[in-house]
Short mmCIF file of C-alpha atoms in Angstrom, two decimals:
data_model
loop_
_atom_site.label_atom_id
_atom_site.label_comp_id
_atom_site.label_asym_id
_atom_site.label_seq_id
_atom_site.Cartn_x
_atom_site.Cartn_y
_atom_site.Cartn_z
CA UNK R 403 -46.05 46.37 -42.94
CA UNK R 404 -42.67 47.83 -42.39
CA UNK R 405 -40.13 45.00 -43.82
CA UNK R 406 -37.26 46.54 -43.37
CA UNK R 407 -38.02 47.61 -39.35
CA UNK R 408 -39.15 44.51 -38.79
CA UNK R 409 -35.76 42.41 -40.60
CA UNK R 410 -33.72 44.96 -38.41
CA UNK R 411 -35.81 43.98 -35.24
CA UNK R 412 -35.34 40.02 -35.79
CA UNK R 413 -31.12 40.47 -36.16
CA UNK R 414 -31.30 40.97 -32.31
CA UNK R 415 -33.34 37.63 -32.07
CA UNK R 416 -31.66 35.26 -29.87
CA UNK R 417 -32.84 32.37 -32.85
CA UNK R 418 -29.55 31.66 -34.72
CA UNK R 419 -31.47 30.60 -38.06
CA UNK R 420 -33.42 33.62 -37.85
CA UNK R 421 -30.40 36.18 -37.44
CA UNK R 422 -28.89 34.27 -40.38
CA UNK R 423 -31.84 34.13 -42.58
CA UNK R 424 -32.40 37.51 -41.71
CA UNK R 425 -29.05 38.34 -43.03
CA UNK R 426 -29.70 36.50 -46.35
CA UNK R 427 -32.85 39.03 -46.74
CA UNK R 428 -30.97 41.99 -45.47
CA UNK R 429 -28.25 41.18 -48.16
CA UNK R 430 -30.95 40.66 -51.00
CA UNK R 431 -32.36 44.26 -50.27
CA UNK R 432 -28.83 45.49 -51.11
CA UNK R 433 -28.89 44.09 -54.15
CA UNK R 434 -32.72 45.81 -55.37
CA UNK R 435 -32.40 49.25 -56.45
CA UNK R 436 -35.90 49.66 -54.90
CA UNK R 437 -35.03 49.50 -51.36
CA UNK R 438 -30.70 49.71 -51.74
CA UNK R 439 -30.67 53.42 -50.53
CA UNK R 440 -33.04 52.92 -47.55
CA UNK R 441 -31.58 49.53 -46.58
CA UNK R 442 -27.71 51.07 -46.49
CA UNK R 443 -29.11 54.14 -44.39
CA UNK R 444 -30.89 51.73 -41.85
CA UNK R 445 -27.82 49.29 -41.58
CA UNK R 446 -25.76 52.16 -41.50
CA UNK R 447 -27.64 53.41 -38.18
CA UNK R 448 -27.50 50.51 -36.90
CA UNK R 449 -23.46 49.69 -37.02
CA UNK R 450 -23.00 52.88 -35.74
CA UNK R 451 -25.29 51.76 -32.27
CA UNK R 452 -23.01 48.74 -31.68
CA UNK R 453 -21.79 48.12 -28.10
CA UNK R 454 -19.85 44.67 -29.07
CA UNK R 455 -17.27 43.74 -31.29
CA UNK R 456 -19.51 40.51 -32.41
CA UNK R 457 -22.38 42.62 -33.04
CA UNK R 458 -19.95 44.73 -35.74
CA UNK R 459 -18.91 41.26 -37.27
CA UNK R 460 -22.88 40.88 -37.94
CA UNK R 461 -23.41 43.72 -39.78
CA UNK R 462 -20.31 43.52 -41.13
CA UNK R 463 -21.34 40.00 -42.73
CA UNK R 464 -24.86 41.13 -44.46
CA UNK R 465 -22.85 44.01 -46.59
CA UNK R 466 -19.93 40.63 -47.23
CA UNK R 467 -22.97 38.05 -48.23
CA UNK R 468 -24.26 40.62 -50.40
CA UNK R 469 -20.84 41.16 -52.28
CA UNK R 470 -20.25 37.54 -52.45
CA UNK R 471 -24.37 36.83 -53.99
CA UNK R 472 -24.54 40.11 -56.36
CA UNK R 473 -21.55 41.85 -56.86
CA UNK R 474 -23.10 44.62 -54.42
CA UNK R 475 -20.00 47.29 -53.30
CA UNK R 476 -20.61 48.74 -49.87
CA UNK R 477 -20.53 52.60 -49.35
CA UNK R 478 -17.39 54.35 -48.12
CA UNK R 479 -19.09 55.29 -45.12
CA UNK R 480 -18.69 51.89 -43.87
CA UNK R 481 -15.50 52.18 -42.96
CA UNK R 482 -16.16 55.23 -40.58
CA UNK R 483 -19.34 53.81 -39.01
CA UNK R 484 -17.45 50.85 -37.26
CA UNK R 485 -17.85 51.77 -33.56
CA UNK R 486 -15.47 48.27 -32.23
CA UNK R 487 -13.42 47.28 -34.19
CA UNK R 488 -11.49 43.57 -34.58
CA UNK R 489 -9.04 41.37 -36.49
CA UNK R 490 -12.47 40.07 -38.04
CA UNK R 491 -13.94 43.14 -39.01
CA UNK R 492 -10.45 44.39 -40.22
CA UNK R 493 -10.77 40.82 -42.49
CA UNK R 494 -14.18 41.90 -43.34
CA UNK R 495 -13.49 45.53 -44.53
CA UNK R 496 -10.39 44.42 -46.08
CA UNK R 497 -12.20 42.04 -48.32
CA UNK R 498 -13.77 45.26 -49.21
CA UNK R 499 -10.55 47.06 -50.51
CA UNK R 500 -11.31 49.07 -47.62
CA UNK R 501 -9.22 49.82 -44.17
CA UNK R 502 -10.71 50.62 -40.23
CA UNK R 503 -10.33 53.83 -38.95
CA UNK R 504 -8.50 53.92 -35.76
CA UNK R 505 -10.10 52.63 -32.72
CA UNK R 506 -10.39 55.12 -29.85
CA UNK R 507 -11.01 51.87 -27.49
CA UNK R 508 -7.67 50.83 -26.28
CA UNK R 509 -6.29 47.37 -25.86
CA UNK R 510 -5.40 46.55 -21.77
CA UNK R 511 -3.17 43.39 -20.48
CA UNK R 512 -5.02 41.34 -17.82
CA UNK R 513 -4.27 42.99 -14.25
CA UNK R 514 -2.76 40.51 -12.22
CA UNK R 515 -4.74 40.73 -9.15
CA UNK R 516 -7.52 40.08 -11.27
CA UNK R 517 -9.58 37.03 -10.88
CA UNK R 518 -11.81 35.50 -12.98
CA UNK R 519 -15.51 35.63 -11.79
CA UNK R 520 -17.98 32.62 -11.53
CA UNK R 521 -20.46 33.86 -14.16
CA UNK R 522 -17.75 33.37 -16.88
CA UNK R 523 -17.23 29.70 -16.57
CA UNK R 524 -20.72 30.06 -15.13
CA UNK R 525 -21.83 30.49 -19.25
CA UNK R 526 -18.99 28.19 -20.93
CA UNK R 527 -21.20 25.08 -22.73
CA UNK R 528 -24.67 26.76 -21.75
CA UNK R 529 -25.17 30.19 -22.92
CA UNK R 530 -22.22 29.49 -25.40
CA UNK R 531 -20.35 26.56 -27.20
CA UNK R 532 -17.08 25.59 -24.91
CA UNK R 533 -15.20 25.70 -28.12
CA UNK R 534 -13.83 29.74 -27.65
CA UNK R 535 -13.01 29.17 -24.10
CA UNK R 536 -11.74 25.75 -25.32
CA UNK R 537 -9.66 27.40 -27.61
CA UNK R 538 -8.07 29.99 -25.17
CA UNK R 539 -7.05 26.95 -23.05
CA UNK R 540 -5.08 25.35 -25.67
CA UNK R 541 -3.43 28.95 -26.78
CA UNK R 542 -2.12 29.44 -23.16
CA UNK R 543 -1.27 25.62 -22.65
CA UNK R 544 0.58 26.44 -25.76
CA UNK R 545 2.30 29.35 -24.69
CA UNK R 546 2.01 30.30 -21.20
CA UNK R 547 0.33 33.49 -21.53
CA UNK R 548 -2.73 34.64 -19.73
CA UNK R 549 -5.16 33.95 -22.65
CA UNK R 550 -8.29 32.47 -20.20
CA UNK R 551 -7.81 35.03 -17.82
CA UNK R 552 -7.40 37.84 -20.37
CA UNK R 553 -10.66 36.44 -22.05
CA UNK R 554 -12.37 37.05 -19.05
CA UNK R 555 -11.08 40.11 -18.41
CA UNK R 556 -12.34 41.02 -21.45
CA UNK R 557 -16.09 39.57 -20.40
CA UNK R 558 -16.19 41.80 -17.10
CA UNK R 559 -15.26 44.80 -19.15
CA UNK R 560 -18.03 44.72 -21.56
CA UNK R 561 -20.23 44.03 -19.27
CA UNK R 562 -20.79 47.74 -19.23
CA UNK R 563 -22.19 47.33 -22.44
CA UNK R 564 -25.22 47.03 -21.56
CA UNK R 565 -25.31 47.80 -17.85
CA UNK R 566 -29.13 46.95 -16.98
CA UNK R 567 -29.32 43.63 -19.17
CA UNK R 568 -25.72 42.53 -19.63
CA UNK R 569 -27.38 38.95 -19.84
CA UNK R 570 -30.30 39.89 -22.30
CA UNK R 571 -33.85 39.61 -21.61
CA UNK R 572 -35.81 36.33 -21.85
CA UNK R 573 -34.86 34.46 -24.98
CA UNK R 574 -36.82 31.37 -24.12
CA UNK R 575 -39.67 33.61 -25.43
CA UNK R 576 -38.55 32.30 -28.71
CA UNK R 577 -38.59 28.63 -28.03
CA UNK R 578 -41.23 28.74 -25.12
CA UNK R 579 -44.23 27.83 -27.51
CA UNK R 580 -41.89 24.64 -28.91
CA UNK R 581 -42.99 23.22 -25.39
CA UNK R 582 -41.38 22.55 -22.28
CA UNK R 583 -38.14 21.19 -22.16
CA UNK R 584 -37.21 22.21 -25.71
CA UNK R 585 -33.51 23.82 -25.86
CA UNK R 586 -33.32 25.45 -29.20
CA UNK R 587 -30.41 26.93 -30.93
CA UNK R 588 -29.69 30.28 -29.14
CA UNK R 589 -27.43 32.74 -29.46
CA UNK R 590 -27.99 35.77 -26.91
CA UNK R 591 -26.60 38.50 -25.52
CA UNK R 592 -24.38 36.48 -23.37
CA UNK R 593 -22.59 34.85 -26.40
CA UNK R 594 -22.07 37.96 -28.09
CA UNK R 595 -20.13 39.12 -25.17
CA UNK R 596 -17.97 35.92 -25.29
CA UNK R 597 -16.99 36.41 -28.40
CA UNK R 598 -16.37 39.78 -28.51
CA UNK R 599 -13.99 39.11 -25.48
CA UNK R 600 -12.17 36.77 -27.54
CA UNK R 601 -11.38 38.71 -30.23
CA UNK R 602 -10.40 41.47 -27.70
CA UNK R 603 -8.42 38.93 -25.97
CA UNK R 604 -6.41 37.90 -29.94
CA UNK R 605 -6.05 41.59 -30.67
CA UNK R 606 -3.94 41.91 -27.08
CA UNK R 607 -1.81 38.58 -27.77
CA UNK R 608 -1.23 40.31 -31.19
CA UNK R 609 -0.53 43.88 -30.00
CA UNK R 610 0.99 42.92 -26.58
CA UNK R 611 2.42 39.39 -27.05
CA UNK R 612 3.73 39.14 -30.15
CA UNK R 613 0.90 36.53 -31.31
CA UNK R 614 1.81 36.54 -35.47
CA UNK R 615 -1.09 37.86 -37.66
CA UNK R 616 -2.03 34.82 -39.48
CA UNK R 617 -2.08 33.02 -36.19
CA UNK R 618 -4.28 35.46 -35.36
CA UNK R 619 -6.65 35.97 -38.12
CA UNK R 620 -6.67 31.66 -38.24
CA UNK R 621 -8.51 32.09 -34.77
CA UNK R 622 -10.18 34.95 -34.93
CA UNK R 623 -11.97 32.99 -37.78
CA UNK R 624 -13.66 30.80 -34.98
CA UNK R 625 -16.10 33.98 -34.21
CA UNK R 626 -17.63 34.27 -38.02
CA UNK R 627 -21.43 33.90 -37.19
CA UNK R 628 -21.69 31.91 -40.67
CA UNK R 629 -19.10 30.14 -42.51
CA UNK R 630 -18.07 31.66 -45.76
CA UNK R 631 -19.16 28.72 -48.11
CA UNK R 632 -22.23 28.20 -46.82
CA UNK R 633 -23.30 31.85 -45.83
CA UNK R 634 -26.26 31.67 -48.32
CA UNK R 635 -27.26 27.92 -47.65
CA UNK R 636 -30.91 27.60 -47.91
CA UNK R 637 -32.97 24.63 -47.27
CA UNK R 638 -34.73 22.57 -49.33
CA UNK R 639 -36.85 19.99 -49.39
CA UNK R 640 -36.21 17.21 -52.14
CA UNK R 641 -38.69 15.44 -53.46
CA UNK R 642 -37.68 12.13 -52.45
CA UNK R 643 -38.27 13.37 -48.42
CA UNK R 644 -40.51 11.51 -46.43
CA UNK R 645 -44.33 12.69 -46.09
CA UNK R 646 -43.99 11.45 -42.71
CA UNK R 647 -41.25 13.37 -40.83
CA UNK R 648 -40.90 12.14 -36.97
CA UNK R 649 -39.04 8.88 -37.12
CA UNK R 650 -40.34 8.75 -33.03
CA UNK R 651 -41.38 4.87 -32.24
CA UNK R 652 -39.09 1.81 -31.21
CA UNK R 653 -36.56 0.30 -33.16
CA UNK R 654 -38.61 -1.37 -35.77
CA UNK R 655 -40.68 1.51 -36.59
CA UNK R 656 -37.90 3.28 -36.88
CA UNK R 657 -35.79 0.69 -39.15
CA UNK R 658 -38.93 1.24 -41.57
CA UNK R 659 -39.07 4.54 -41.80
CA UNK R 660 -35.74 4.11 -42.89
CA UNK R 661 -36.00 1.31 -45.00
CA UNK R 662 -38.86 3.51 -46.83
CA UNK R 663 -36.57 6.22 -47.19
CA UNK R 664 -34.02 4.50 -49.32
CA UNK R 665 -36.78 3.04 -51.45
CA UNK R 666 -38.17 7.05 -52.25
CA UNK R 667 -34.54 7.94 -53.06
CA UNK R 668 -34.68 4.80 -55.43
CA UNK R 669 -37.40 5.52 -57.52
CA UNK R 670 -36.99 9.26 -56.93
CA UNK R 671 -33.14 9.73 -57.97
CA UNK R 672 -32.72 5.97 -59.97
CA UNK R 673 -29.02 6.75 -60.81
CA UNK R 674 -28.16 8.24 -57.15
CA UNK R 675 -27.12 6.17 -54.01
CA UNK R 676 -28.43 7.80 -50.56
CA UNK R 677 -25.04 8.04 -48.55
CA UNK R 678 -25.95 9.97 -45.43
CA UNK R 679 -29.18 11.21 -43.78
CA UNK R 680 -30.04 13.59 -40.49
CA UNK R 681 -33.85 13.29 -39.60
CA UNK R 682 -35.54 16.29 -38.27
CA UNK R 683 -35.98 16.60 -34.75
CA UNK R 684 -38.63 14.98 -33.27
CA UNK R 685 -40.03 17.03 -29.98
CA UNK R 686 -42.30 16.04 -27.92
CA UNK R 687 -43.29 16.64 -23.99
CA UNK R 688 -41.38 13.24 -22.88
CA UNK R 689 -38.20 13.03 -25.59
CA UNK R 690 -36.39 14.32 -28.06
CA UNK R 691 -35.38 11.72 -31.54
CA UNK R 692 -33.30 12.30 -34.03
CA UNK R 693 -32.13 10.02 -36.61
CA UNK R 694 -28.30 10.12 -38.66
CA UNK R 695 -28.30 7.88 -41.14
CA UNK R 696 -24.86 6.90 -42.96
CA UNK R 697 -24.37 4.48 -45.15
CA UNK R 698 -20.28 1.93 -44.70
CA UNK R 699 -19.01 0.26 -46.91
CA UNK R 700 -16.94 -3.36 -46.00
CA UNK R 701 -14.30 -4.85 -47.28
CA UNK R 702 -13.28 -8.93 -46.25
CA UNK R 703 -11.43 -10.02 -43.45
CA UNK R 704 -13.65 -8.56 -40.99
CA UNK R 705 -12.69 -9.68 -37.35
CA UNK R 706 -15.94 -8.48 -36.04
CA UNK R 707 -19.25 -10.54 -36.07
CA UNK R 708 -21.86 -9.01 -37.96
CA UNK R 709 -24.38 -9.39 -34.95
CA UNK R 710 -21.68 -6.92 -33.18
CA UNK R 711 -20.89 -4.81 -35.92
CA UNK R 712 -23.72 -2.04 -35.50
CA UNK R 713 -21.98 -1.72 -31.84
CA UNK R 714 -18.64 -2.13 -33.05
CA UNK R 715 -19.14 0.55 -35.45
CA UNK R 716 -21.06 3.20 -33.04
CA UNK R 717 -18.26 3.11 -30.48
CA UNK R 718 -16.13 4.31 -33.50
CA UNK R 719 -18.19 6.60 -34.76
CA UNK R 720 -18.57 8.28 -31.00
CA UNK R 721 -15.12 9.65 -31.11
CA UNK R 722 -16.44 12.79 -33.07
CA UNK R 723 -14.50 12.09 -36.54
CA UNK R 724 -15.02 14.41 -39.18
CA UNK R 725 -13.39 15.72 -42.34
CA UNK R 726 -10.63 18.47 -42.61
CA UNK R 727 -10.84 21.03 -44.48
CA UNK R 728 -8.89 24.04 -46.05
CA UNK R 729 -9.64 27.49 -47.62
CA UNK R 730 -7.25 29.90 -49.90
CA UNK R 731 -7.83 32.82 -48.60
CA UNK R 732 -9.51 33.49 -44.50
CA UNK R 733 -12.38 34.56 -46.05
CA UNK R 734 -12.39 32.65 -49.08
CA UNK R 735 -16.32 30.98 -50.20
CA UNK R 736 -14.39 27.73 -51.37
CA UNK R 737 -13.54 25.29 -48.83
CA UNK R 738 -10.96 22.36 -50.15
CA UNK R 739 -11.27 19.01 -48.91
CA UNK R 740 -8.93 16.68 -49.22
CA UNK R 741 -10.37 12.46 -48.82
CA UNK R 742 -8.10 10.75 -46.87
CA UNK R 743 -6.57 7.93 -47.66
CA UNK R 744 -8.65 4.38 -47.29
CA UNK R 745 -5.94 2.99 -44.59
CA UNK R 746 -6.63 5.86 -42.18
CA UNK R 747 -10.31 5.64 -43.03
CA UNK R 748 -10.70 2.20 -42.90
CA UNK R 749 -12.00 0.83 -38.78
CA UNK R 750 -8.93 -1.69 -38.87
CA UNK R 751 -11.02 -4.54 -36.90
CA UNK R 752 -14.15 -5.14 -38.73
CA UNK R 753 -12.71 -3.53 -42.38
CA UNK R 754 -15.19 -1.27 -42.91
CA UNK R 755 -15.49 2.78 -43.71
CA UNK R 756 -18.43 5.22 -43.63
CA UNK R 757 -19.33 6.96 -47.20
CA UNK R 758 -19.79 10.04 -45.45
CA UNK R 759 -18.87 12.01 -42.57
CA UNK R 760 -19.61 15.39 -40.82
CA UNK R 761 -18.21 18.87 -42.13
CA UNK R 762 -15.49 19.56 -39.75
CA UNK R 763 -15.70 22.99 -37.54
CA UNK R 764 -12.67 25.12 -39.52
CA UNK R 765 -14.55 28.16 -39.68
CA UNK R 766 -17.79 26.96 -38.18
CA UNK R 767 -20.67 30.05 -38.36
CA UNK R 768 -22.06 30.29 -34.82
CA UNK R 769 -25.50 31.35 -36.34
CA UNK R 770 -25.22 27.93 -38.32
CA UNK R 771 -25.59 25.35 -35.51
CA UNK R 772 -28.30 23.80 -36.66
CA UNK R 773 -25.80 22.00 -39.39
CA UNK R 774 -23.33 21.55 -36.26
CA UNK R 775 -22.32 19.19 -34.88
CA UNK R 776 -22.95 15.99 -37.33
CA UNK R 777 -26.02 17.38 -39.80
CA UNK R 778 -24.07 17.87 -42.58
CA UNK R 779 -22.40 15.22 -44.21
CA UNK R 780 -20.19 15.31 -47.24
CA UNK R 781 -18.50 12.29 -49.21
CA UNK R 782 -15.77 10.92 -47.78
CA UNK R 783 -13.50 9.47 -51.10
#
């Protein structure tokens, strides 16, 4: 069996956990003398074949992980091999101690008898999170430049990319044999071309309309496929977890699955407290169930019944909180997080606060939502 072909074969996988598991292993290859020489040639061939800015930043990321994991220093020919180049891929090689060559593709303002076609809002929330076009929104709001319509400029351009499949193939292939119904966590063709039209579209505001760097490298950190701390996450299964993993049923078989939970953890981990909890997801061919679990903590005065207070406290919880977070550097693997303070923790009516909450999306890894939007938790205080 041919490993490496076949590692190579799966980053073009629509599967987000497989492209970024597949990175982990691509990275761990770099790091064996056995297979370090034929793993930089094949990577090597395949930068050079990239049609998309976002496909770059992929590569790009294995030769990063493996730096970050083993101390691994890419080959000079890196540098020279990028075929589109970005603000991200300039962060990437920098981090490096290495520089890009100059691009021969050059940068081109919106038109302005251009008009944005259907199939790019067509994609926005379906083929691709909202959040980039989101986040061109809020730029122009800002400032009053074009940054939507330049963003879609930018996804009409590359569709000549890949002229006979600019939408990729069939990538429910992948989740087809989940069942019908099931919408797994894709990533395909069609996203790549988003985001490699908005990091065209930050590299124009930079070059064209005076956009400042940092600005620019703050947002261009939106398009990392994995975020920098958690690049070489891998999941494991603690003892303590459940033989019994669907918490499907009504809500007293699910209040006991819970209940049983707690009591594992207990005798499990004797000094530990469990704070927070995602389930797995439970699929079947009439729903879909899964189960957060996060533990509050009350103090008196409480101007909520407790028979309300579950409802109280999920109309709260609804309005998408979740901690902040900083780094040192764009690139940096340590993430700072800073509790906030009780009083703007504290739900003022019924006095009470959750004990964890959901990693905010600062440089959220597009190849990581699985752990996205509320399935990781951290403390809060």
């Amino acid at each position: 069996m041919d490993e490496l072909r076949i590692l190579i074969a799966r980053l073009g996988w629509p599967s987000t956990s497989a492209r970024w598991w597949t990175m982990q292993e691509l990275a761990a290859r770099l790091n064996e003398p056995a297979s370090r020489d034929e793993t930089e040639s094949a990577l090597l061939q395949l930068l050079t074949t990239r049609k998309l800015e976002a496909e770059v930043i992929e590569v790009l990321c294995i030769y990063w992980m493996a730096a970050q994991a083993y101390g691994y220093s890419p080959t000079p020919k890196l540098a020279e091999s990028i075929p589109r180049s970005s603000i991200l891929s300039d962060l990437l090689l920098e981090s490096f101690s290495m520089f890009a060559e100059a691009d021969d593709e050059e940068l081109e303002e919106v038109p302005e008898e251009f008009v944005i076609p259907q199939d790019f809002d067509g994609v926005q929330g379906s083929d691709l999170p909202r959040i980039f076009r989101t986040s061109m929104g809020e730029l122009e709001n800002h400032t009053g430049l074009p940054f939507v319509r330049q963003m879609a400029f930018e996804w009409t351009a590359n569709r000549s990319a890949y002229p006979d499949a600019p939408f990729q193939g069939d990538p429910w292939h992948f989740s087809r044999p989940l069942g019908d119904g099931f919408i797994g966590q894709l990533s395909s063709r069609t996203a790549l071309r988003a985001i490699s039209a908005y990091l065209r579209t930050l590299a124009v505001a930079e070059e064209f309309w005076g956009m400042p760097t940092d600005r620019a490298e703050a947002s261009a950190l939106l398009a990392l496929p994995v975020h920098p701390t958690l690049a070489l996450l891998r999941p494991e299964r603690p003892i303590w977890f459940p033989a019994t993993t669907d918490f499907d049923g009504d809500r007293e078989a699910i209040e006991s699955s819970m209940r049983g939970l707690v009591a594992r953890v207990k005798t499990a981990r004797p000094d530990d407290e469990l704070i927070a909890f995602a389930s797995p997801i439970f699929v079947s061919m009439e729903r879909c169930v899964e189960v957060s679990l996060v533990r509050w903590s009350q103090a008196e005065e409480s101007s909520i019944a407790d028979a309300d207070l579950a409802a109280h406290l999920e109309e709260f919880w609804a309005d998408g909180w979740m901690l902040r977070s900083a780094s040192p550097e764009p690139l940096s693997t340590t993430t700072v997080f800073a509790s906030p303070p009780l009083d703007r923790l504290m739900e003022d009516q019924c006095k009470a606060w959750p004990l964890a909450a959901p990693l905010g999306i600062d440089r959220l890894g597009y190849l990581q939502h699985d752990l996205y939007p509320g399935r990781l938790f951290l403390p809060t205080l």
